[in-house]
Short mmCIF file of C-alpha atoms in Angstrom, two decimals:
data_model
loop_
_atom_site.label_atom_id
_atom_site.label_comp_id
_atom_site.label_asym_id
_atom_site.label_seq_id
_atom_site.Cartn_x
_atom_site.Cartn_y
_atom_site.Cartn_z
CA UNK A 5 131.43 89.68 91.83
CA UNK A 6 129.53 91.43 94.53
CA UNK A 7 125.87 92.32 93.73
CA UNK A 8 123.90 95.40 94.25
CA UNK A 9 123.87 96.31 98.01
CA UNK A 10 121.05 98.33 99.64
CA UNK A 11 120.99 99.69 103.08
CA UNK A 12 119.18 99.65 105.26
CA UNK A 13 117.29 96.54 104.57
CA UNK A 14 114.27 97.50 106.88
CA UNK A 15 113.33 100.71 108.60
CA UNK A 16 110.36 102.21 110.24
CA UNK A 17 109.64 105.90 110.36
CA UNK A 18 106.77 108.14 111.38
CA UNK A 19 104.76 110.53 109.16
CA UNK A 20 106.56 113.78 108.59
CA UNK A 21 110.11 112.33 109.11
CA UNK A 22 112.59 112.03 106.22
CA UNK A 23 114.61 108.91 105.15
CA UNK A 24 117.72 108.30 103.15
CA UNK A 25 118.27 105.00 101.39
CA UNK A 26 121.70 103.90 100.01
CA UNK A 27 122.64 101.78 97.02
CA UNK A 28 125.97 100.57 96.05
CA UNK A 29 126.02 99.23 92.42
CA UNK A 30 127.98 96.41 90.99
CA UNK A 31 131.56 97.43 90.39
CA UNK A 32 132.01 99.03 87.01
CA UNK A 33 128.22 99.93 86.63
CA UNK A 34 127.67 103.51 86.05
CA UNK A 35 123.89 103.60 86.14
CA UNK A 36 121.70 103.39 89.07
CA UNK A 37 117.87 103.30 88.90
CA UNK A 38 115.33 103.39 91.77
CA UNK A 39 111.94 101.73 91.84
CA UNK A 40 109.22 101.70 94.30
CA UNK A 41 107.14 98.50 94.76
CA UNK A 42 103.89 98.52 96.49
CA UNK A 43 100.97 96.03 96.56
CA UNK A 44 98.66 98.57 95.17
CA UNK A 45 100.68 100.34 92.55
CA UNK A 46 103.25 97.62 91.73
CA UNK A 47 106.66 98.53 90.39
CA UNK A 48 107.09 102.12 89.59
CA UNK A 49 110.13 103.87 88.23
CA UNK A 50 111.39 106.74 90.47
CA UNK A 51 114.62 107.97 88.72
CA UNK A 52 117.83 106.93 87.02
CA UNK A 53 121.25 108.40 87.58
CA UNK A 54 124.26 107.93 85.25
CA UNK A 55 127.62 109.48 85.82
CA UNK A 56 126.15 111.59 88.73
CA UNK A 57 123.51 113.09 86.35
CA UNK A 58 119.84 112.33 86.61
CA UNK A 59 119.03 110.66 83.30
CA UNK A 60 115.37 109.80 83.69
CA UNK A 61 112.58 110.68 86.15
CA UNK A 62 109.27 109.05 86.89
CA UNK A 63 106.02 110.63 88.09
CA UNK A 64 106.62 111.11 91.72
CA UNK A 65 106.38 114.33 93.81
CA UNK A 66 109.38 116.46 94.60
CA UNK A 67 109.59 114.86 98.09
CA UNK A 68 111.42 112.09 96.33
CA UNK A 69 114.97 112.94 95.28
CA UNK A 70 118.20 111.24 94.68
CA UNK A 71 121.78 111.68 93.81
CA UNK A 72 124.77 109.78 92.68
CA UNK A 73 128.32 110.06 93.70
CA UNK A 74 131.58 109.90 91.78
CA UNK A 75 131.95 106.31 92.81
CA UNK A 76 128.52 105.44 91.27
CA UNK A 77 126.97 104.85 94.61
CA UNK A 78 123.54 106.40 94.99
CA UNK A 79 121.17 107.61 97.59
CA UNK A 80 117.54 108.49 97.48
CA UNK A 81 115.72 110.68 99.96
CA UNK A 82 112.05 111.01 100.76
CA UNK A 83 111.09 113.93 102.93
CA UNK A 84 107.90 114.64 104.84
CA UNK A 85 106.91 110.95 104.78
CA UNK A 86 103.32 109.92 104.25
CA UNK A 87 101.61 106.65 105.01
CA UNK A 88 101.52 105.91 101.41
CA UNK A 89 105.24 105.94 101.11
CA UNK A 90 105.42 102.64 102.83
CA UNK A 91 107.02 100.34 100.16
CA UNK A 92 109.81 98.26 99.19
CA UNK A 93 112.42 100.57 97.41
CA UNK A 94 114.50 98.65 94.90
CA UNK A 95 117.85 99.89 93.45
CA UNK A 96 119.10 98.42 90.16
CA UNK A 97 122.41 98.97 88.54
CA UNK A 98 123.53 98.49 84.95
CA UNK A 99 126.49 99.32 82.78
CA UNK A 100 124.45 102.31 81.60
CA UNK A 101 125.55 102.42 78.05
CA UNK A 102 122.88 103.03 75.47
CA UNK A 103 122.15 100.09 73.13
CA UNK A 104 122.27 96.36 73.77
CA UNK A 105 122.36 96.42 77.51
CA UNK A 106 119.47 98.98 77.98
CA UNK A 107 116.96 97.68 80.57
CA UNK A 108 119.18 94.77 81.64
CA UNK A 109 119.11 95.61 85.34
CA UNK A 110 120.76 94.00 88.29
CA UNK A 111 118.50 94.57 91.33
CA UNK A 112 119.36 94.75 95.05
CA UNK A 113 117.12 93.07 97.55
CA UNK A 114 115.56 96.36 98.55
CA UNK A 115 114.89 98.63 101.55
CA UNK A 116 111.58 97.96 103.10
CA UNK A 117 110.26 101.21 104.56
CA UNK A 118 107.25 101.22 106.90
CA UNK A 119 105.68 104.59 107.72
CA UNK A 120 103.61 104.76 110.83
CA UNK B 5 101.48 106.17 77.21
CA UNK B 6 102.91 102.75 77.77
CA UNK B 7 101.12 100.01 79.59
CA UNK B 8 101.83 96.44 80.35
CA UNK B 9 99.02 93.99 81.25
CA UNK B 10 99.51 90.63 83.03
CA UNK B 11 95.96 89.36 83.36
CA UNK B 12 97.05 86.27 85.30
CA UNK B 13 97.37 87.27 89.03
CA UNK B 14 98.25 83.78 90.24
CA UNK B 15 98.95 80.41 88.62
CA UNK B 16 99.34 77.11 90.35
CA UNK B 17 100.80 74.07 88.61
CA UNK B 18 102.13 70.65 89.61
CA UNK B 19 105.91 69.98 89.02
CA UNK B 20 106.59 69.01 85.47
CA UNK B 21 103.67 70.77 83.97
CA UNK B 22 104.09 73.41 81.29
CA UNK B 23 102.93 76.71 82.12
CA UNK B 24 102.54 79.91 80.06
CA UNK B 25 102.58 83.40 81.46
CA UNK B 26 100.74 86.05 79.33
CA UNK B 27 101.83 89.65 78.72
CA UNK B 28 100.11 92.18 76.57
CA UNK B 29 101.63 95.64 75.97
CA UNK B 30 100.58 98.92 74.66
CA UNK B 31 102.91 101.62 73.16
CA UNK B 32 102.82 104.19 70.44
CA UNK B 33 106.56 103.83 69.68
CA UNK B 34 107.73 101.69 66.83
CA UNK B 35 110.95 101.11 68.65
CA UNK B 36 110.76 99.47 72.00
CA UNK B 37 112.17 96.79 74.33
CA UNK B 38 110.32 94.05 76.10
CA UNK B 39 111.59 92.30 79.27
CA UNK B 40 110.84 89.50 81.63
CA UNK B 41 112.05 89.62 85.14
CA UNK B 42 111.68 87.05 88.03
CA UNK B 43 111.21 88.05 91.62
CA UNK B 44 111.82 85.15 94.07
CA UNK B 45 110.81 85.46 97.72
CA UNK B 46 114.07 87.19 98.64
CA UNK B 47 112.95 90.19 96.73
CA UNK B 48 115.57 91.06 94.19
CA UNK B 49 114.42 90.97 90.63
CA UNK B 50 116.40 88.91 88.23
CA UNK B 51 116.70 89.62 84.52
CA UNK B 52 115.59 86.92 82.22
CA UNK B 53 115.26 88.29 78.80
CA UNK B 54 115.11 91.45 76.56
CA UNK B 55 113.75 91.62 73.09
CA UNK B 56 113.65 94.61 70.78
CA UNK B 57 110.57 95.42 68.70
CA UNK B 58 112.26 94.54 65.40
CA UNK B 59 113.13 91.13 66.48
CA UNK B 60 110.10 88.78 66.58
CA UNK B 61 111.97 85.57 66.50
CA UNK B 62 111.00 83.31 69.36
CA UNK B 63 113.66 82.45 71.81
CA UNK B 64 114.35 79.33 73.87
CA UNK B 65 116.74 79.15 76.81
CA UNK B 66 116.74 75.73 78.42
CA UNK B 67 113.21 75.20 79.79
CA UNK B 68 112.19 78.91 79.20
CA UNK B 69 110.74 80.10 75.89
CA UNK B 70 109.34 83.37 74.76
CA UNK B 71 106.76 84.06 72.05
CA UNK B 72 106.71 87.64 70.74
CA UNK B 73 103.93 88.67 68.43
CA UNK B 74 103.68 92.27 67.42
CA UNK B 75 100.34 91.71 65.56
CA UNK B 76 98.71 90.92 69.00
CA UNK B 77 101.10 93.12 71.09
CA UNK B 78 101.95 90.09 73.18
CA UNK B 79 105.22 88.71 74.68
CA UNK B 80 104.29 85.43 76.41
CA UNK B 81 106.68 83.25 78.49
CA UNK B 82 106.51 79.55 78.78
CA UNK B 83 108.22 77.33 81.24
CA UNK B 84 108.51 73.77 80.21
CA UNK B 85 108.56 71.04 82.76
CA UNK B 86 108.19 73.38 85.63
CA UNK B 87 110.19 72.89 88.90
CA UNK B 88 109.40 74.01 92.51
CA UNK B 89 112.36 76.39 92.16
CA UNK B 90 110.42 78.33 89.39
CA UNK B 91 108.01 79.50 91.98
CA UNK B 92 108.21 83.21 92.02
CA UNK B 93 106.63 86.40 90.78
CA UNK B 94 107.25 87.06 87.14
CA UNK B 95 107.14 90.48 85.61
CA UNK B 96 106.78 91.65 82.05
CA UNK B 97 108.11 95.10 81.31
CA UNK B 98 108.54 97.64 78.43
CA UNK B 99 110.75 100.46 77.71
CA UNK B 100 110.77 102.81 74.80
CA UNK B 101 113.70 104.04 72.74
CA UNK B 102 115.60 106.72 74.60
CA UNK B 103 113.98 105.92 77.88
CA UNK B 104 117.20 104.45 79.29
CA UNK B 105 116.46 102.10 82.10
CA UNK B 106 112.94 103.44 82.71
CA UNK B 107 110.78 100.42 82.57
CA UNK B 108 107.06 100.08 82.85
CA UNK B 109 106.21 96.86 84.56
CA UNK B 110 103.10 94.77 84.63
CA UNK B 111 101.45 93.80 87.87
CA UNK B 112 103.17 90.44 87.83
CA UNK B 113 102.02 86.90 87.91
CA UNK B 114 102.62 84.76 91.00
CA UNK B 115 103.69 81.28 89.89
CA UNK B 116 103.36 78.50 92.39
CA UNK B 117 104.81 75.11 91.55
CA UNK B 118 103.87 72.27 93.82
CA UNK B 119 105.07 68.73 94.11
#
């Protein structure tokens, strides 16, 4: 069973640019969550999508956005990049059903974004 | 507001030693879930365990065991007879009822197991 796939794995951008990151969840998983990991702030929740709808949102500015497609694949976009956006962006998928599996996430290896 | 504290930033042990990773949490909810995740050098977090707030039974899975104590708001993780392959960063996390997959993570504990 293929795991969670994130692309690209590494990318370098300059301030002011925008970036789009992609995530393909495990087959059959309908929920995709995004997390930002930095040395200073640690792991922080960005948002969660389930069946193409945003189900939860973290405390990030509107420059951070996401979407989910009908095949459960998800993208996140960061516009007007700032130096502080340099981070490892982790995508996680799950069945998405409320109850016993809540929080049991399968993570990808992440997309490492460097903003110069 | 939720908060998860992992006071141990880094722990180094020699193989076969037992090691306990501490986790203290704060939440106003009476229903919540606690987790442990492992992050090896490759980067992807690996789910280890989930407990709900109504189940204080300790759990053992092979060399891993977890001690959940609501009275002290702690959810500690013990690795028995540690191995080099256990070297990783371990994260404790918390989610509240209705929060879906919105987890609040601790800052992590880097475990180094040496020969």
